[in-house]
XYZ file of C-alpha atoms in Angstrom:
780
model
C -84.623 137.976 74.080
C -84.901 134.155 73.050
C -87.383 135.712 70.609
C -90.324 136.402 73.309
C -91.509 139.802 74.240
C -91.377 138.898 77.801
C -87.803 139.791 77.776
C -86.362 143.236 77.967
C -83.306 144.641 76.661
C -81.614 146.611 79.737
C -78.097 147.456 80.454
C -77.450 145.763 83.713
C -80.191 143.049 83.853
C -81.936 140.313 81.820
C -85.579 140.743 82.882
C -88.419 138.123 81.945
C -91.642 139.548 82.667
C -93.871 136.780 82.217
C -93.401 132.758 82.639
C -93.096 131.072 79.032
C -93.131 127.216 79.687
C -92.101 126.744 76.083
C -88.857 128.269 76.616
C -88.537 127.041 80.177
C -85.224 125.191 79.518
C -83.727 127.874 77.610
C -84.334 130.310 80.389
C -82.971 128.177 82.738
C -79.409 128.501 81.275
C -79.637 132.292 80.845
C -80.464 132.388 84.411
C -78.137 130.063 85.711
C -75.876 131.065 88.462
C -72.311 129.902 89.163
C -68.852 130.478 90.406
C -66.641 128.010 88.751
C -66.763 125.149 91.405
C -70.508 125.407 92.186
C -73.215 125.620 89.278
C -77.332 126.071 89.953
C -78.979 126.042 86.780
C -82.238 128.879 86.597
C -84.588 126.133 87.905
C -87.923 127.160 89.365
C -87.391 127.290 93.317
C -90.274 124.722 93.424
C -88.541 122.217 91.312
C -91.540 121.662 88.853
C -92.081 122.502 86.316
C -88.659 122.483 84.901
C -87.003 121.770 81.632
C -83.481 120.476 82.701
C -83.277 120.072 86.463
C -79.331 121.091 86.928
C -77.082 121.344 89.847
C -73.273 120.939 89.300
C -69.820 120.877 90.818
C -67.027 121.235 88.651
C -65.160 118.153 88.104
C -68.115 115.718 89.419
C -68.681 112.900 86.510
C -69.351 109.601 85.914
C -67.733 107.311 83.592
C -68.895 105.230 80.817
C -67.977 102.836 78.087
C -67.479 104.205 74.405
C -69.049 102.172 72.385
C -67.525 101.444 68.870
C -68.785 99.309 65.938
C -64.936 98.356 65.453
C -62.670 99.261 68.343
C -59.092 100.305 67.134
C -55.836 101.021 68.661
C -55.432 103.971 70.545
C -59.369 104.477 71.014
C -60.385 105.657 74.467
C -61.928 102.890 76.609
C -64.369 105.075 78.670
C -65.819 108.466 78.485
C -66.859 110.803 81.126
C -70.103 113.103 81.498
C -71.064 115.675 84.008
C -73.739 114.325 86.381
C -76.525 116.312 88.108
C -75.415 116.356 91.920
C -78.108 116.756 94.869
C -80.130 119.389 94.329
C -79.932 121.910 97.238
C -82.410 124.918 95.621
C -85.459 123.044 96.217
C -88.281 124.927 98.311
C -91.541 123.462 97.381
C -94.761 125.643 98.558
C -98.218 124.205 99.485
C -100.863 126.687 100.149
C -104.035 125.379 101.887
C -102.897 122.083 100.561
C -102.755 122.858 97.175
C -98.931 122.420 95.708
C -97.938 125.735 94.376
C -97.394 124.909 90.591
C -97.492 127.261 88.130
C -99.245 124.801 85.422
C -102.346 124.987 87.689
C -104.537 127.738 89.029
C -103.777 131.354 87.667
C -100.521 133.096 87.428
C -101.668 136.983 88.210
C -97.579 138.165 87.525
C -94.430 136.538 87.102
C -91.201 138.145 86.783
C -87.538 136.927 87.166
C -84.357 139.288 86.900
C -80.657 138.321 86.452
C -79.140 141.164 88.169
C -75.428 141.627 86.677
C -74.215 144.177 88.916
C -75.376 142.301 92.165
C -74.912 138.661 90.997
C -78.103 137.494 92.075
C -81.434 136.026 90.421
C -84.698 137.575 91.767
C -87.943 136.386 91.328
C -91.552 137.729 92.137
C -94.817 135.721 91.779
C -98.338 136.180 92.505
C -100.476 132.972 92.101
C -104.095 132.088 92.670
C -104.450 128.406 93.441
C -107.331 126.485 92.028
C -109.279 126.765 95.399
C -109.014 130.303 95.239
C -106.223 131.216 97.646
C -103.602 134.041 96.443
C -100.316 134.356 97.642
C -97.066 136.517 96.692
C -94.037 134.636 96.393
C -90.567 136.509 96.457
C -87.230 134.951 96.108
C -83.532 135.890 95.996
C -80.654 133.225 94.820
C -76.810 133.622 94.745
C -74.016 131.461 94.172
C -71.260 133.106 96.062
C -68.198 134.343 94.498
C -66.404 134.694 97.866
C -67.380 131.357 99.309
C -66.754 128.963 96.706
C -68.721 125.877 98.223
C -71.870 127.949 99.450
C -75.037 128.822 97.331
C -78.000 130.386 99.030
C -81.780 131.297 98.720
C -84.153 133.523 100.672
C -87.502 132.669 99.767
C -90.351 134.424 101.049
C -94.369 134.007 101.021
C -97.168 136.568 101.854
C -100.746 135.722 102.024
C -102.850 138.109 99.933
C -106.632 138.999 100.517
C -107.345 135.878 102.767
C -106.186 133.564 105.498
C -103.811 131.041 104.322
C -102.314 127.918 105.489
C -98.696 127.752 104.091
C -96.080 124.871 104.191
C -92.688 125.253 102.698
C -90.422 122.093 102.329
C -86.639 122.917 101.640
C -85.192 120.205 100.427
C -82.052 118.260 99.476
C -82.770 115.973 96.293
C -80.280 113.438 94.733
C -80.963 111.564 91.815
C -83.563 113.654 90.175
C -85.087 112.208 87.440
C -83.861 113.743 84.011
C -85.510 114.317 80.645
C -84.596 111.710 77.990
C -82.321 112.675 75.438
C -83.433 114.249 71.841
C -80.974 112.411 69.756
C -78.851 115.420 68.985
C -75.252 114.504 69.279
C -74.628 117.966 70.728
C -76.732 117.088 74.028
C -75.205 115.396 76.979
C -75.795 111.589 77.304
C -78.084 111.239 80.417
C -76.714 109.221 83.565
C -79.615 107.814 85.391
C -79.248 107.600 89.212
C -75.413 107.923 89.397
C -75.382 108.561 93.016
C -75.169 105.892 95.642
C -76.371 106.783 99.246
C -73.853 106.795 102.176
C -75.206 109.054 104.705
C -78.112 111.160 105.678
C -78.759 113.650 108.302
C -81.704 115.756 109.769
C -81.480 117.660 112.879
C -82.989 120.988 114.080
C -82.748 123.214 110.936
C -79.543 121.415 109.383
C -79.625 118.695 106.711
C -77.131 116.955 105.166
C -76.856 114.186 102.410
C -73.586 112.431 101.177
C -73.322 110.097 97.816
C -70.801 108.472 95.897
C -70.562 107.785 92.016
C -71.103 104.306 91.083
C -68.096 104.153 88.505
C -66.274 106.908 88.960
C -65.782 106.839 92.849
C -66.263 110.537 93.425
C -67.866 111.303 97.103
C -70.423 114.275 97.099
C -71.531 115.886 100.293
C -74.250 118.624 100.270
C -75.623 120.166 103.482
C -77.966 123.054 104.049
C -78.880 125.153 107.141
C -82.125 127.537 107.258
C -83.182 130.854 109.249
C -86.843 130.793 109.484
C -89.063 133.660 110.470
C -92.821 134.058 110.546
C -95.724 134.516 112.542
C -96.324 132.831 116.092
C -96.667 128.900 116.162
C -94.855 128.552 112.892
C -93.285 125.010 113.294
C -90.340 123.235 111.756
C -89.616 119.474 111.120
C -86.599 117.836 109.720
C -86.169 114.338 108.333
C -83.917 112.529 106.078
C -83.851 109.349 103.921
C -81.719 107.870 101.380
C -82.048 110.549 98.332
C -83.803 113.501 100.096
C -83.371 115.435 103.042
C -86.225 117.889 104.075
C -87.008 120.756 106.418
C -90.793 121.242 106.676
C -91.899 124.951 107.761
C -95.644 125.457 108.788
C -97.284 128.497 109.545
C -100.867 130.135 109.198
C -100.735 133.599 107.503
C -103.037 136.303 107.732
C -103.311 138.912 104.796
C -100.489 140.789 104.728
C -98.249 138.424 107.090
C -94.859 136.565 105.468
C -93.042 133.377 106.011
C -89.638 133.710 105.078
C -86.809 130.934 104.742
C -83.100 132.040 104.225
C -81.328 128.749 103.022
C -77.495 128.348 103.027
C -76.394 125.466 101.254
C -72.861 123.903 101.057
C -70.978 121.508 98.721
C -67.907 119.428 98.772
C -66.704 116.398 96.546
C -63.563 114.436 96.479
C -62.059 111.100 95.055
C -59.969 110.487 98.143
C -61.534 112.189 101.467
C -63.343 110.079 103.905
C -66.819 109.901 104.456
C -66.512 111.759 107.853
C -64.132 114.068 106.495
C -66.357 115.290 103.555
C -69.773 115.757 106.268
C -67.245 117.945 108.382
C -66.427 119.970 105.176
C -69.489 120.548 104.233
C -70.690 121.511 107.938
C -67.793 123.840 108.212
C -68.764 125.682 105.175
C -72.324 126.021 106.528
C -70.781 127.487 109.802
C -68.747 130.174 107.796
C -71.482 131.373 105.599
C -73.821 131.756 108.720
C -71.359 133.609 110.373
C -71.750 136.283 107.583
C -75.396 135.572 107.368
C -77.422 136.200 104.234
C -76.986 139.682 104.096
C -73.191 139.289 104.310
C -73.308 137.057 101.404
C -75.182 139.644 99.325
C -73.032 142.606 100.570
C -69.988 140.328 99.715
C -71.425 139.476 96.131
C -71.824 143.122 95.647
C -68.410 144.082 96.376
C -66.802 141.414 94.333
C -68.735 142.476 91.322
C -67.977 146.088 91.873
C -64.364 145.380 91.704
C -64.691 143.191 88.738
C -66.800 145.660 86.513
C -64.774 148.519 87.659
C -61.881 147.023 85.563
C -63.870 144.809 83.180
C -67.051 146.573 81.843
C -67.496 147.413 78.305
C -69.722 150.207 77.395
C -71.473 150.232 74.326
C -73.197 153.374 72.669
C -75.516 152.855 69.694
C -76.807 149.325 70.146
C -78.562 148.709 73.403
C -78.956 144.684 72.743
C -75.172 144.601 72.388
C -74.541 146.317 75.263
C -76.845 144.287 77.607
C -75.254 141.020 75.684
C -71.679 141.988 76.212
C -72.481 142.516 80.102
C -74.340 139.121 79.997
C -71.236 137.582 78.665
C -68.773 138.883 80.676
C -70.768 138.107 83.870
C -71.227 134.408 82.715
C -67.499 134.125 81.638
C -66.727 134.968 84.936
C -69.183 132.734 86.567
C -67.499 129.953 84.402
C -63.828 130.672 85.855
C -64.195 132.493 88.826
C -63.550 129.828 91.323
C -62.931 126.821 89.275
C -59.227 126.751 91.049
C -57.547 124.156 89.155
C -60.420 122.643 87.532
C -61.721 122.476 83.857
C -63.532 125.433 82.540
C -66.240 123.347 80.301
C -67.724 124.387 77.057
C -71.131 125.266 78.825
C -69.518 126.564 82.116
C -71.735 124.978 84.796
C -74.888 126.129 83.048
C -75.973 122.902 81.689
C -75.013 119.152 80.654
C -74.372 120.044 76.978
C -71.309 118.556 75.312
C -71.276 116.170 78.704
C -69.738 118.651 80.590
C -66.444 118.664 78.740
C -63.662 121.248 78.289
C -62.235 121.770 74.926
C -59.813 124.384 73.163
C -62.529 127.037 73.688
C -61.211 127.294 77.179
C -57.701 128.430 76.287
C -58.444 130.023 72.872
C -61.669 132.189 73.480
C -62.242 132.253 77.483
C -58.969 132.699 78.848
C -57.864 135.826 76.940
C -60.864 137.623 78.224
C -60.071 136.470 81.998
C -56.442 137.377 81.291
C -57.318 141.309 80.936
C -60.297 141.030 83.367
C -59.718 138.162 86.039
C -56.180 136.737 85.730
C -56.218 135.193 88.971
C -58.708 132.700 87.339
C -56.528 132.155 84.124
C -53.363 130.966 86.378
C -55.800 128.498 88.237
C -57.204 127.077 84.774
C -53.508 126.660 83.361
C -52.613 124.809 86.500
C -55.131 122.467 85.984
C -53.909 121.727 82.694
C -50.272 121.211 84.340
C -52.060 119.029 86.707
C -53.166 116.583 83.631
C -49.752 116.075 82.498
C -49.226 112.750 83.446
C -52.430 111.734 81.570
C -51.235 113.651 78.437
C -47.618 112.409 78.415
C -49.338 108.965 78.742
C -51.770 109.909 75.434
C -48.736 110.952 73.496
C -46.867 107.614 74.402
C -49.906 105.639 73.323
C -49.714 107.462 69.928
C -46.258 107.062 69.541
C -45.360 110.644 70.075
C -42.860 112.371 72.451
C -44.000 115.192 74.835
C -47.691 115.769 75.978
C -50.882 115.098 73.689
C -53.503 116.867 75.599
C -57.138 115.748 75.205
C -59.673 116.935 72.540
C -62.500 116.797 75.198
C -62.248 115.889 79.105
C -63.283 116.805 82.353
C -60.628 115.216 84.342
C -57.554 115.097 82.156
C -57.868 111.723 80.046
C -59.082 111.617 76.354
C -63.099 111.383 76.264
C -63.482 111.931 72.490
C -64.589 108.451 70.802
C -64.142 110.304 67.405
C -60.570 109.945 65.703
C -60.473 112.585 62.675
C -61.802 115.758 64.881
C -60.631 114.425 68.013
C -57.283 112.660 68.321
C -55.799 114.334 65.046
C -56.758 117.915 66.373
C -53.409 118.508 67.922
C -53.872 122.309 67.743
C -55.334 122.076 71.429
C -51.715 121.902 72.687
C -50.682 125.000 71.009
C -53.781 126.777 72.162
C -52.768 125.852 75.837
C -49.151 127.044 75.135
C -50.694 130.136 73.670
C -52.734 130.810 76.674
C -49.507 130.513 78.834
C -47.782 132.986 76.705
C -50.830 135.602 76.951
C -51.025 135.216 80.777
C -47.370 135.515 81.313
C -46.912 138.442 79.128
C -50.097 140.165 80.289
C -49.068 139.546 83.986
C -45.325 139.273 84.511
C -46.187 136.183 86.822
C -42.670 134.657 86.905
C -43.725 132.319 89.707
C -46.351 130.465 87.570
C -44.160 130.497 84.543
C -41.377 128.764 86.494
C -43.841 126.394 88.416
C -46.028 125.589 85.458
C -45.933 127.494 82.319
C -42.283 126.239 81.404
C -43.385 122.511 81.884
C -46.257 123.174 79.559
C -44.330 124.724 76.957
C -41.464 122.113 76.854
C -43.861 119.323 76.766
C -46.195 120.794 73.946
C -43.016 121.590 72.136
C -41.748 118.047 72.299
C -45.079 116.721 70.754
C -44.676 119.233 67.649
C -41.088 118.150 67.208
C -42.027 114.418 67.118
C -45.516 114.945 64.948
C -43.900 116.926 62.363
C -40.914 116.121 59.877
C -38.380 117.793 57.845
C -38.537 116.773 54.114
C -35.474 116.609 51.953
C -35.508 120.260 51.299
C -35.451 120.825 55.263
C -38.929 122.486 55.257
C -40.883 121.263 58.407
C -44.122 119.573 57.966
C -46.982 118.717 60.099
C -49.237 116.345 58.256
C -52.403 114.196 59.036
C -54.006 116.672 61.611
C -57.352 118.371 61.842
C -57.500 122.138 62.205
C -60.099 124.420 63.608
C -62.434 123.452 60.780
C -63.835 120.270 61.807
C -64.944 119.715 58.095
C -61.522 119.647 56.966
C -60.020 116.463 58.798
C -56.529 114.554 58.402
C -55.023 117.338 56.639
C -51.601 118.145 55.671
C -49.867 121.382 56.933
C -52.963 123.276 58.416
C -51.861 126.957 58.192
C -53.380 127.980 61.812
C -51.938 124.470 63.299
C -48.436 125.074 61.701
C -47.998 128.714 62.726
C -49.261 128.090 66.396
C -46.873 125.207 66.606
C -44.200 127.568 65.131
C -45.408 130.033 68.072
C -45.181 127.209 70.743
C -41.696 125.725 69.757
C -40.040 129.278 69.742
C -41.748 129.860 73.089
C -40.310 126.903 74.655
C -36.798 127.480 73.379
C -36.992 130.786 74.937
C -38.637 129.750 78.290
C -35.589 127.027 79.026
C -33.257 129.972 78.019
C -34.925 131.996 80.467
C -35.127 129.180 83.139
C -32.275 127.052 82.607
C -32.555 125.042 86.090
C -36.260 124.301 84.844
C -34.755 123.143 81.621
C -32.252 120.837 82.872
C -34.903 119.371 85.449
C -37.215 118.769 82.454
C -34.096 117.134 80.647
C -34.115 119.733 77.599
C -30.263 120.061 76.251
C -29.031 122.779 73.899
C -29.722 120.226 71.034
C -33.380 119.774 71.612
C -33.881 123.429 71.934
C -32.085 124.244 68.594
C -34.103 121.411 67.024
C -37.450 123.267 68.191
C -36.128 126.684 66.701
C -34.703 124.799 63.280
C -38.562 123.405 63.035
C -40.243 126.750 63.656
C -37.999 128.463 61.242
C -38.604 126.045 58.573
C -42.272 125.390 59.120
C -44.387 125.349 55.835
C -46.994 127.935 55.416
C -49.242 126.840 52.313
C -49.766 129.473 49.592
C -51.613 129.411 46.288
C -49.600 131.685 44.224
C -52.310 131.681 41.148
C -55.014 132.712 43.634
C -52.924 134.819 45.621
C -54.107 133.399 48.944
C -53.067 131.393 51.678
C -54.294 127.847 51.966
C -56.260 126.750 54.634
C -54.123 123.189 54.423
C -51.888 121.933 51.695
C -54.169 121.633 48.712
C -57.155 123.276 49.828
C -57.687 125.611 46.982
C -57.987 122.597 44.634
C -60.670 121.081 46.164
C -64.310 120.930 44.274
C -66.517 123.889 45.982
C -69.313 122.870 47.770
C -72.704 123.133 46.111
C -73.897 125.824 48.472
C -77.014 127.031 46.044
C -78.014 123.291 46.124
C -78.114 123.170 49.982
C -81.325 124.339 51.517
C -81.590 126.484 54.791
C -82.894 123.326 56.607
C -79.976 121.339 55.749
C -77.844 123.316 58.292
C -75.645 122.415 60.316
C -74.292 120.286 57.431
C -72.855 117.666 59.786
C -76.523 116.571 60.580
C -77.436 116.144 56.689
C -74.557 114.979 54.780
C -71.786 112.310 55.303
C -68.345 113.528 56.641
C -66.294 112.054 54.055
C -68.120 114.454 51.492
C -67.477 117.413 53.397
C -63.708 116.749 54.030
C -63.200 116.589 50.242
C -64.832 119.974 49.548
C -64.058 123.442 49.730
C -66.350 124.123 52.726
C -65.595 125.561 55.975
C -67.404 124.593 59.445
C -65.775 127.793 61.225
C -62.986 130.259 60.919
C -59.463 128.305 60.477
C -57.229 130.313 57.941
C -59.239 133.496 59.338
C -58.503 132.487 62.800
C -54.946 131.982 62.043
C -54.907 135.815 60.891
C -56.185 136.587 64.336
C -53.936 134.754 66.355
C -50.951 135.021 64.267
C -51.403 138.157 62.772
C -47.667 139.329 62.324
C -47.582 136.821 59.632
C -49.972 138.472 57.312
C -49.821 141.919 55.948
C -53.190 143.948 55.311
C -53.511 143.061 51.812
C -53.015 139.156 52.554
C -55.839 139.776 55.182
C -58.206 141.362 53.045
C -57.536 138.534 50.066
C -57.890 136.086 52.538
C -61.033 136.980 54.184
C -62.642 137.871 50.646
C -61.796 134.169 49.648
C -62.727 132.294 52.875
C -65.987 134.390 53.623
C -68.093 132.763 50.976
C -66.909 129.169 51.987
C -67.668 129.374 55.479
C -71.258 128.283 56.921
C -70.597 128.973 60.673
C -71.731 125.486 61.713
C -69.945 126.250 65.126
C -70.697 129.017 67.750
C -66.978 129.579 67.849
C -66.729 130.978 64.170
C -69.046 134.249 64.467
C -66.629 136.201 66.946
C -63.535 135.426 64.659
C -65.049 136.578 61.771
C -66.169 139.721 63.539
C -62.424 140.621 64.156
C -60.906 139.926 60.864
C -63.853 141.601 59.043
C -63.210 144.528 61.260
C -59.555 144.424 60.239
C -60.151 143.970 56.594
C -62.483 147.206 56.853
C -65.803 145.465 56.422
C -67.262 147.336 59.635
C -70.958 146.439 58.917
C -70.324 143.016 58.318
C -68.310 142.824 61.716
C -70.977 144.479 63.461
C -73.874 141.842 62.182
C -71.177 139.061 63.309
C -70.733 140.700 66.829
C -74.437 140.554 66.979
C -74.646 136.923 66.258
C -72.062 136.179 68.595
C -73.089 138.373 71.321
C -76.996 136.910 71.070
C -76.039 133.369 70.514
C -77.996 132.040 73.886
C -80.361 135.336 74.524
C -81.795 134.649 70.843
C -81.038 130.728 71.040
C -79.628 131.066 67.661
C -78.476 127.500 67.448
C -81.871 126.176 69.144
C -79.318 124.359 71.637
C -79.135 126.980 74.629
C -81.463 124.417 76.782
C -78.584 122.464 76.839
C -76.477 125.210 78.550
C -74.600 128.719 77.454
C -71.922 128.619 74.723
C -69.298 130.127 77.050
C -66.894 130.697 74.301
C -69.237 132.407 72.256
C -70.032 134.801 74.986
C -66.444 135.314 75.604
C -65.932 135.917 71.658
C -68.495 138.970 72.321
C -65.569 140.810 74.125
C -63.159 139.693 71.435
C -65.204 141.071 68.639
C -65.579 144.350 70.701
C -62.400 144.935 71.945
C -59.976 143.005 69.197
C -62.577 143.826 66.478
C -63.459 147.367 66.873
C -60.950 148.314 69.198
C -58.391 146.262 67.184
C -56.512 144.874 69.967
C -53.428 142.581 69.120
C -50.619 141.767 71.438
C -47.302 141.248 68.941
C -43.920 141.884 70.849
C -45.633 142.207 74.318
C -47.058 145.612 73.892
C -50.660 146.376 73.740
C -51.602 147.299 70.007
C -54.745 149.070 69.034
C -56.159 149.852 65.640
C -59.820 151.094 66.415
C -62.441 151.923 64.142
C -66.171 151.619 64.810
C -69.230 150.812 62.470
C -71.652 153.230 61.543
C -74.226 151.688 64.107
C -72.101 152.417 67.129
C -71.353 155.971 68.105
C -68.901 154.785 71.083
C -67.412 152.056 72.385
C -65.298 152.149 75.897
C -63.470 149.182 77.829
C -61.079 148.917 80.322
C -57.766 146.607 79.876
C -55.623 145.273 82.415
C -51.970 144.798 81.460
C -48.789 143.985 83.667
C -49.726 146.064 86.776
C -51.606 148.704 84.980
C -55.234 149.473 84.211
C -55.978 151.167 80.631
C -59.295 152.795 79.595
C -60.100 152.955 76.081
C -62.714 155.377 74.895
C -63.596 155.197 70.901
C -65.533 157.491 68.996
C -66.023 157.535 65.315
C -63.171 160.024 64.795
C -60.855 159.707 67.642
C -59.603 157.496 70.223
C -58.535 158.330 74.097
C -56.450 156.385 76.215
C -56.526 156.953 79.920
C -54.312 155.151 82.395
C -56.664 154.544 85.322
C -54.295 152.822 87.653
C -50.372 151.454 87.669
C -47.154 152.399 85.892
C -46.927 154.095 82.664
C -47.733 151.681 79.853
C -46.247 151.726 76.532
C -48.740 150.881 73.469
C -49.468 151.266 69.918
C -52.197 153.078 68.202
C -52.307 152.400 64.226
C -48.622 151.796 64.453
C -47.694 154.900 66.285
C -46.017 154.022 69.571
C -47.719 156.201 72.838
C -46.863 156.148 76.339
C -49.558 156.945 78.802
C -49.389 157.967 82.542
C -51.821 158.433 85.452
C -51.705 162.235 84.609
C -51.255 162.172 80.964
C -53.925 160.595 78.731
C -53.327 160.586 75.019
C -55.973 161.233 72.220
C -55.216 160.287 68.375
C -57.342 160.411 65.605
C -59.011 157.035 64.042
C -57.666 155.922 60.594
C -60.518 155.530 58.484
C -61.255 151.844 57.157
C -60.189 151.010 53.673
C -63.086 150.939 50.991
C -63.179 147.346 49.985
C -66.202 145.297 48.327
C -67.645 143.445 50.911
C -67.535 139.336 50.394
C -70.674 137.579 50.262
C -71.616 134.665 52.521
C -72.519 131.164 51.450
C -76.270 130.644 50.286
C -78.720 131.010 53.576
C -75.673 131.828 55.680
C -76.227 135.405 56.406
C -74.858 136.704 59.929
C -77.928 135.952 62.386
C -77.296 139.469 63.755
C -77.698 141.459 60.746
């Protein structure tokens, strides 16, 4: 794990058995805790040493001007970046006047464990100071999944071998110094001292700081309360100033005696609420947390996760690393969205500042499908956030001369934050991804209230964009020209197949929605003529195909481009975007990430098995996977095409993206979409899950390395357990009403006392396609 021997492979935990300062920043991302509202990176309790300090509140950002060499019409004027808010996890320790700092003295033992079932980060350390005093430190940290504003730490110090004077300084710290950027465009732009102090308080065992961001005008309040237990004469003193509030706890410990501090931290932010209201808000959250106490928070966390794992766990026999990785992935995907509650789910979740904390199309196309079948309540909230930003999306469409809504390529608060035109403004497929997420969610849950209140409007406004963006030619064929599809090495292309097929689905779904909900349609001004125009465009949409090669084109004319010189490209020239000009990438047959291959997964009903096999064989040698979003999609379609060994290798790449730091940027935060893709690769790849026609469809097949795959799957009011072996698959209804499903095309109906077992259809034997030079799967 992270290529260090000190990381072990376990089914329900990520364990670090020794501290490695050279991968400290990466481990801080791996050990991050979040609930979708509050995020704490896995920094050491004492605050230093650190790789990247990180305490985040979802939606709290600072704005900054976007620089252009030459400004152009429609370019966004300002960008947004996530900021490091007041840090409440710091507990500094002094032992006989020596700071507890693991860079000095002697570390006798150090272990950290991310417990995936209990939802806590535990740490044990034995350290001898330069002066010879030895202490044992134990800490447990959580970010509550049941009380969204609350995080907590229990910190305990024990004297070992000799009497020690111990001081614990529990702090709230604002405007922490951040490391400077390294020039990598994927890393977040640092914002220096973004918080202006408004109020500070310290009294008894309580602390509170209130600040406001300088440009975006968001008010942030963080408060802490403490329970202290230790020997007689333990003393406590509280103080506060502009950017620091501190509780100092002093005691003298005899060998074997302990000093324990339980720290509850509450967070709040608002763009409208007053300073007194924000102070009261965090005080109230602290009071609620104190009512349950530390043990109550632990018990609630375990109960929440017990319920989640009961309906979300994936069991993998035959590959211990993937077994650990898929549970790690599900845990972090849950953390990213569980309590986001009408906020975005950023590409890094709340684990780091990479990509400036922005949300992209990743959310709807990779993360929400997993949550739809494991934690659907989080999906409704994420889509309601998109719905709340419709005004900004409508304004953006109008600015671009289009009807409907143009959702941003990257954003925190709803406005476009991308300064890059071809891969940002032209990537309209984000609209279709949002519509697809609406369809997936409503189909899987039957949530008509959401559909009526938010879903119909999202479908209508995205459909309006497609109808105005595209056009009918003189033969009546509908084209969508000048767009960027998922492959960012092919920009401003005509008739991107993925975009066209997803737009087609969007247009038909909108027409169906206003037919089901005529009152909503009238409210939105949709008449029969407009709905008919959507259907006409959908029926006539152009899907480029090369008759000579017998393959679908990624976009019109793609297969006539010159092929990239893969043999002349060295291994250290990847990712290509950092070593070659975009104009050269745009005019060659080279694919950054699955595009046409993604279309075969998301819109699979438009491709037969032979087309899937031919298309995959053609695009596989062109796809360089310079995006973490690619491996999981290639795993799914490789499995469908019968290349099960290759699918296993791509599954491992997606699964180990962060645990093995495959892209060398885990320090900036986890790749939440790639983590979600681990579930996708296993469930949609080897489980063969598809959703055509509103019925779950499975076509399970296992690679040789795996002897068994089992997963639970929520659909409507039912929970289905699927267990796959080399020769047979069993479908068992765990709860809910009888469910109709397909197994390799055969319709089955399973009830609570009526499981179904069917043989696995062997995969067809086909030559395994090659990958570009130097681009073998990182997992195989």
